[in-house]
DNA sequence: CGAAGGTTTGAGGTCATTCAATTACAGTGG
DNA sequence: CCACTGTAATTGAATGACCTCAAACCTTCG
């Protein structure tokens, strides 16, 4: 009797690709067992909504794979991204009845969901979950604050180069390669999503990308492929310190 | 033998003005006792720095009274405020060796400080502190995200009116009065601080304040006194939904 | 191959900034 | 109490960065 391979390609917590970083990463075997009782996987196609602001919050979740965005919308339709959700990131807020933000899948996404009420009780009873969630929340706060600096004070060009540097850095970490000149990566998000991240319009994003191309700071392969011949030169344009410690 | 009244006007946790909201608010008597062992009060005059970005983080603290700001600075001197610290707010990050932001007293400030290492151990051993800190961090994240929307997408006028609405709301909560037409309050921060909060220049802040005055949306008594004849009219200018749920 | 969506490019306008000068304010000492 | 001084705030004119609106151009996928 063979096991049926699930859509996301793994079965249990022990195989989970995000087990070292997710909200459950500090849990021992017993605690993981409790979590398994209340968890289930859900998948979303690229472009699909995951949560709507204002709806009741039924579950919290970890992003297992894919990219999702948290956005807020003003009554007249202006959109600002307030969170970029990557594998191991946490969705939802324990103790909150109502969803506060729109969450949308930007690529195909797999979530590890926990029903909210049981999860809240686990937080109260098993310290490791709450501790990890605290760590993650404090990290997110730091990210949010860097982002506020970007939104409030940086120029369009600095915003774009900061984002490129962020993606390059994250990509390097993911592939376990150090940052290096000539490195290349795929943009995980569209121009529109970039614009909503940076507090710019699509057109301004496009123009700045073109300018960076023209000046040789980046080269592009299609709309999503980016190569960086001289990393230090790109970092210089972010407005941050040379070492680029700033954005994460 | 009479007790010497301390500078901040109270002696112990039982008298503490922020005991219902601070990081210690969930602690029982035993836990408070442990905290008392590692705590001490410090006061700062208006304008004084409290923490410098890059310095070792020796203590964490609760704001007992006064107003402080958390700011980040780019190498060329641009400043963005990333946190407004009011009574009961928490300063510092457990688990972090180095201070990440400049913290400055905007008014005279009194802090209830805890040495960092013992405090971190308390988090590990007494669940109530960690739980409360998690709640507070999640609240701060929501605030930071509202703020990101403001910085990324709102116009100068919307930024100013949003800030006024925020202060009005917070003031009403403090004085235990409901929001009402004709209410008045003191701005706790200068024009420059407002500008750093909103991602604007001083001049733009000033111009927008003047415009609101001219249009009768606010009236001013000196540079800091604000009265709002028609609250709904002001809220309409924030860009948020009519009920103004948005900014906290 | 054609359609649809995403992206780029262009021209023109607007809002916030910059730089500079003036005015109000608060604290100090006479 | 009032002039004095330094800081904070306002006002003005001009510039410039980013936006808006519109059209053309790629790509990707059926």
Coordinates of C-alpha atoms in Angstrom, one line a residue, chain B residues 44-239:
Chain B
X44 CA 15.3 62.3 30.7
X45 CA 14.8 65.9 29.9
X46 CA 13.0 67.0 26.7
X47 CA 15.3 66.7 23.8
X48 CA 17.7 64.2 25.5
X49 CA 18.8 61.1 23.6
X50 CA 17.8 57.9 25.4
X51 CA 19.4 55.3 23.1
X52 CA 21.8 55.6 20.2
X53 CA 21.5 53.2 17.2
X54 CA 24.6 50.9 17.2
X55 CA 25.2 51.1 20.9
X56 CA 25.0 47.9 23.0
X57 CA 21.5 47.4 24.3
X58 CA 21.9 47.4 28.1
X59 CA 18.3 47.6 29.2
X60 CA 14.7 47.5 28.0
X61 CA 12.1 49.8 29.4
X62 CA 8.5 50.9 29.7
X63 CA 7.6 54.5 29.1
X64 CA 6.0 55.6 32.3
X65 CA 5.4 59.2 31.4
X66 CA 6.2 61.6 28.6
X67 CA 6.7 61.1 24.8
X68 CA 9.7 59.7 23.0
X69 CA 10.4 59.0 19.4
X70 CA 12.2 56.1 17.6
X71 CA 13.9 57.3 14.4
X72 CA 16.2 56.0 11.7
X73 CA 18.6 58.2 9.8
X74 CA 20.1 57.7 6.4
X75 CA 23.8 58.4 5.8
X76 CA 23.0 61.8 4.2
X77 CA 21.0 62.8 7.2
X78 CA 17.4 62.2 6.1
X79 CA 15.3 61.2 9.2
X80 CA 12.2 59.0 9.4
X81 CA 10.4 58.4 12.6
X82 CA 9.5 54.7 12.9
X83 CA 7.9 54.7 16.3
X84 CA 6.1 57.2 18.6
X85 CA 6.6 56.0 22.2
X86 CA 3.8 57.0 24.6
X87 CA 3.2 56.0 28.2
X88 CA 3.1 52.1 28.6
X89 CA 4.9 51.6 25.3
X90 CA 7.9 49.3 25.4
X91 CA 11.5 50.3 24.4
X92 CA 14.1 47.8 23.3
X93 CA 14.1 44.4 21.9
X94 CA 14.8 41.3 24.0
X95 CA 17.4 39.1 22.3
X96 CA 19.0 41.9 20.5
X97 CA 22.6 42.9 21.5
X98 CA 22.7 46.2 19.6
X99 CA 20.3 49.1 19.6
X100 CA 18.6 49.4 16.2
X101 CA 17.1 52.9 16.4
X102 CA 17.7 56.2 17.9
X103 CA 15.4 56.9 20.8
X104 CA 14.9 60.5 21.9
X105 CA 12.9 62.1 24.6
X106 CA 10.5 64.6 23.0
X107 CA 9.1 65.8 26.3
X108 CA 10.4 65.1 29.8
X109 CA 10.3 61.3 30.1
X110 CA 10.4 58.8 32.9
X111 CA 11.3 55.2 32.1
X112 CA 10.9 52.0 34.1
X113 CA 14.1 50.2 33.0
X114 CA 14.9 46.5 33.3
X115 CA 18.4 45.2 32.8
X116 CA 18.3 43.2 29.6
X117 CA 19.8 39.9 30.5
X118 CA 17.7 39.3 33.6
X119 CA 14.7 40.4 31.7
X120 CA 15.3 38.0 28.9
X121 CA 15.5 35.2 31.5
X122 CA 12.2 36.3 33.0
X123 CA 10.6 36.1 29.5
X124 CA 11.8 32.5 29.3
X125 CA 10.5 31.5 32.7
X126 CA 7.4 33.6 33.4
X127 CA 4.9 33.2 30.6
X128 CA 2.8 36.4 31.4
X129 CA 5.6 38.7 30.4
X130 CA 6.2 37.1 27.0
X131 CA 2.5 36.8 26.4
X132 CA 1.9 40.5 27.0
X133 CA 5.0 41.4 25.0
X134 CA 3.6 39.4 22.1
X135 CA 0.2 41.2 22.3
X136 CA 2.0 44.5 22.3
X137 CA 4.2 43.6 19.4
X138 CA 1.3 42.5 17.3
X139 CA -0.5 45.8 18.1
X140 CA 2.6 47.7 17.1
X141 CA 2.7 45.7 13.8
X142 CA -0.8 46.8 13.0
X143 CA 0.2 50.4 13.8
X144 CA 3.3 50.2 11.7
X145 CA 1.2 48.9 8.7
X146 CA -1.3 51.7 9.0
X147 CA 1.6 54.0 9.0
X148 CA 3.1 52.4 5.9
X149 CA -0.2 53.1 4.1
X150 CA 0.0 56.7 5.2
X151 CA 3.6 57.1 4.1
X152 CA 3.3 55.3 0.8
X153 CA 0.0 56.4 -0.5
X154 CA -1.5 59.4 1.3
X155 CA -1.2 63.1 0.2
X156 CA 0.3 65.7 2.5
X157 CA -3.2 66.9 3.5
X158 CA -4.3 63.3 4.3
X159 CA -1.2 62.7 6.3
X160 CA -1.7 65.8 8.4
X161 CA -5.4 65.1 9.1
X162 CA -4.7 61.5 9.8
X163 CA -2.1 62.5 12.4
X164 CA -4.5 65.0 14.0
X165 CA -7.2 62.4 14.1
X166 CA -4.8 60.0 15.7
X167 CA -3.8 62.4 18.4
X168 CA -7.4 63.5 19.0
X169 CA -8.4 59.9 19.4
X170 CA -5.5 59.0 21.7
X171 CA -6.1 62.1 23.7
X172 CA -9.8 61.3 24.1
X173 CA -8.9 57.8 25.3
X174 CA -6.4 59.2 27.8
X175 CA -8.9 61.7 29.3
X176 CA -11.7 59.2 29.1
X177 CA -13.8 61.5 27.1
X178 CA -15.5 60.4 23.9
X179 CA -14.5 62.2 20.6
X180 CA -16.8 65.2 20.1
X181 CA -17.1 68.3 18.0
X182 CA -15.3 71.2 19.5
X183 CA -12.8 69.1 21.4
X184 CA -9.3 70.5 21.8
X185 CA -5.9 69.1 22.6
X186 CA -2.2 69.9 22.7
X187 CA 0.1 68.6 20.0
X188 CA 2.7 66.6 21.9
X189 CA 5.3 67.1 19.1
X190 CA 6.9 69.9 17.2
X191 CA 6.4 70.6 13.4
X192 CA 9.8 69.0 12.8
X193 CA 8.8 65.8 14.6
X194 CA 5.5 65.8 12.8
X195 CA 7.4 66.1 9.5
X196 CA 9.6 63.2 10.5
X197 CA 6.6 61.2 11.4
X198 CA 4.8 61.8 8.2
X199 CA 7.6 61.7 5.7
X200 CA 7.2 65.4 4.8
X201 CA 9.3 68.5 5.2
X202 CA 8.6 71.1 7.9
X203 CA 7.5 73.6 5.4
X204 CA 4.8 71.3 3.9
X205 CA 3.5 70.5 7.4
X206 CA 3.3 74.2 8.1
X207 CA 1.5 75.0 4.9
X208 CA -1.0 72.2 5.3
X209 CA -1.7 73.3 8.9
X210 CA -2.3 76.8 7.6
X211 CA -4.6 75.6 4.9
X212 CA -6.7 73.6 7.5
X213 CA -6.8 76.7 9.7
X214 CA -7.9 78.9 6.7
X215 CA -10.6 76.4 5.8
X216 CA -11.9 76.3 9.3
X217 CA -11.3 72.6 9.8
X218 CA -9.2 73.4 12.8
X219 CA -8.5 76.5 15.0
X220 CA -5.2 77.0 16.8
X221 CA -4.2 78.4 20.2
X222 CA -0.5 79.0 19.9
X223 CA 1.7 76.6 18.0
X224 CA 0.6 73.5 19.9
X225 CA -3.1 74.0 20.8
X226 CA -5.6 72.5 18.4
X227 CA -9.4 72.6 18.4
X228 CA -11.6 70.7 16.0
X229 CA -15.0 72.3 15.5
X230 CA -16.3 69.5 13.2
X231 CA -14.7 66.2 13.7
X232 CA -16.4 64.4 10.9
X233 CA -15.3 67.0 8.5
X234 CA -11.7 66.5 9.5
X235 CA -12.0 62.8 9.3
X236 CA -13.3 63.1 5.8
X237 CA -10.0 64.5 4.8
X238 CA -7.9 61.6 6.0
X239 CA -8.6 59.4 3.0

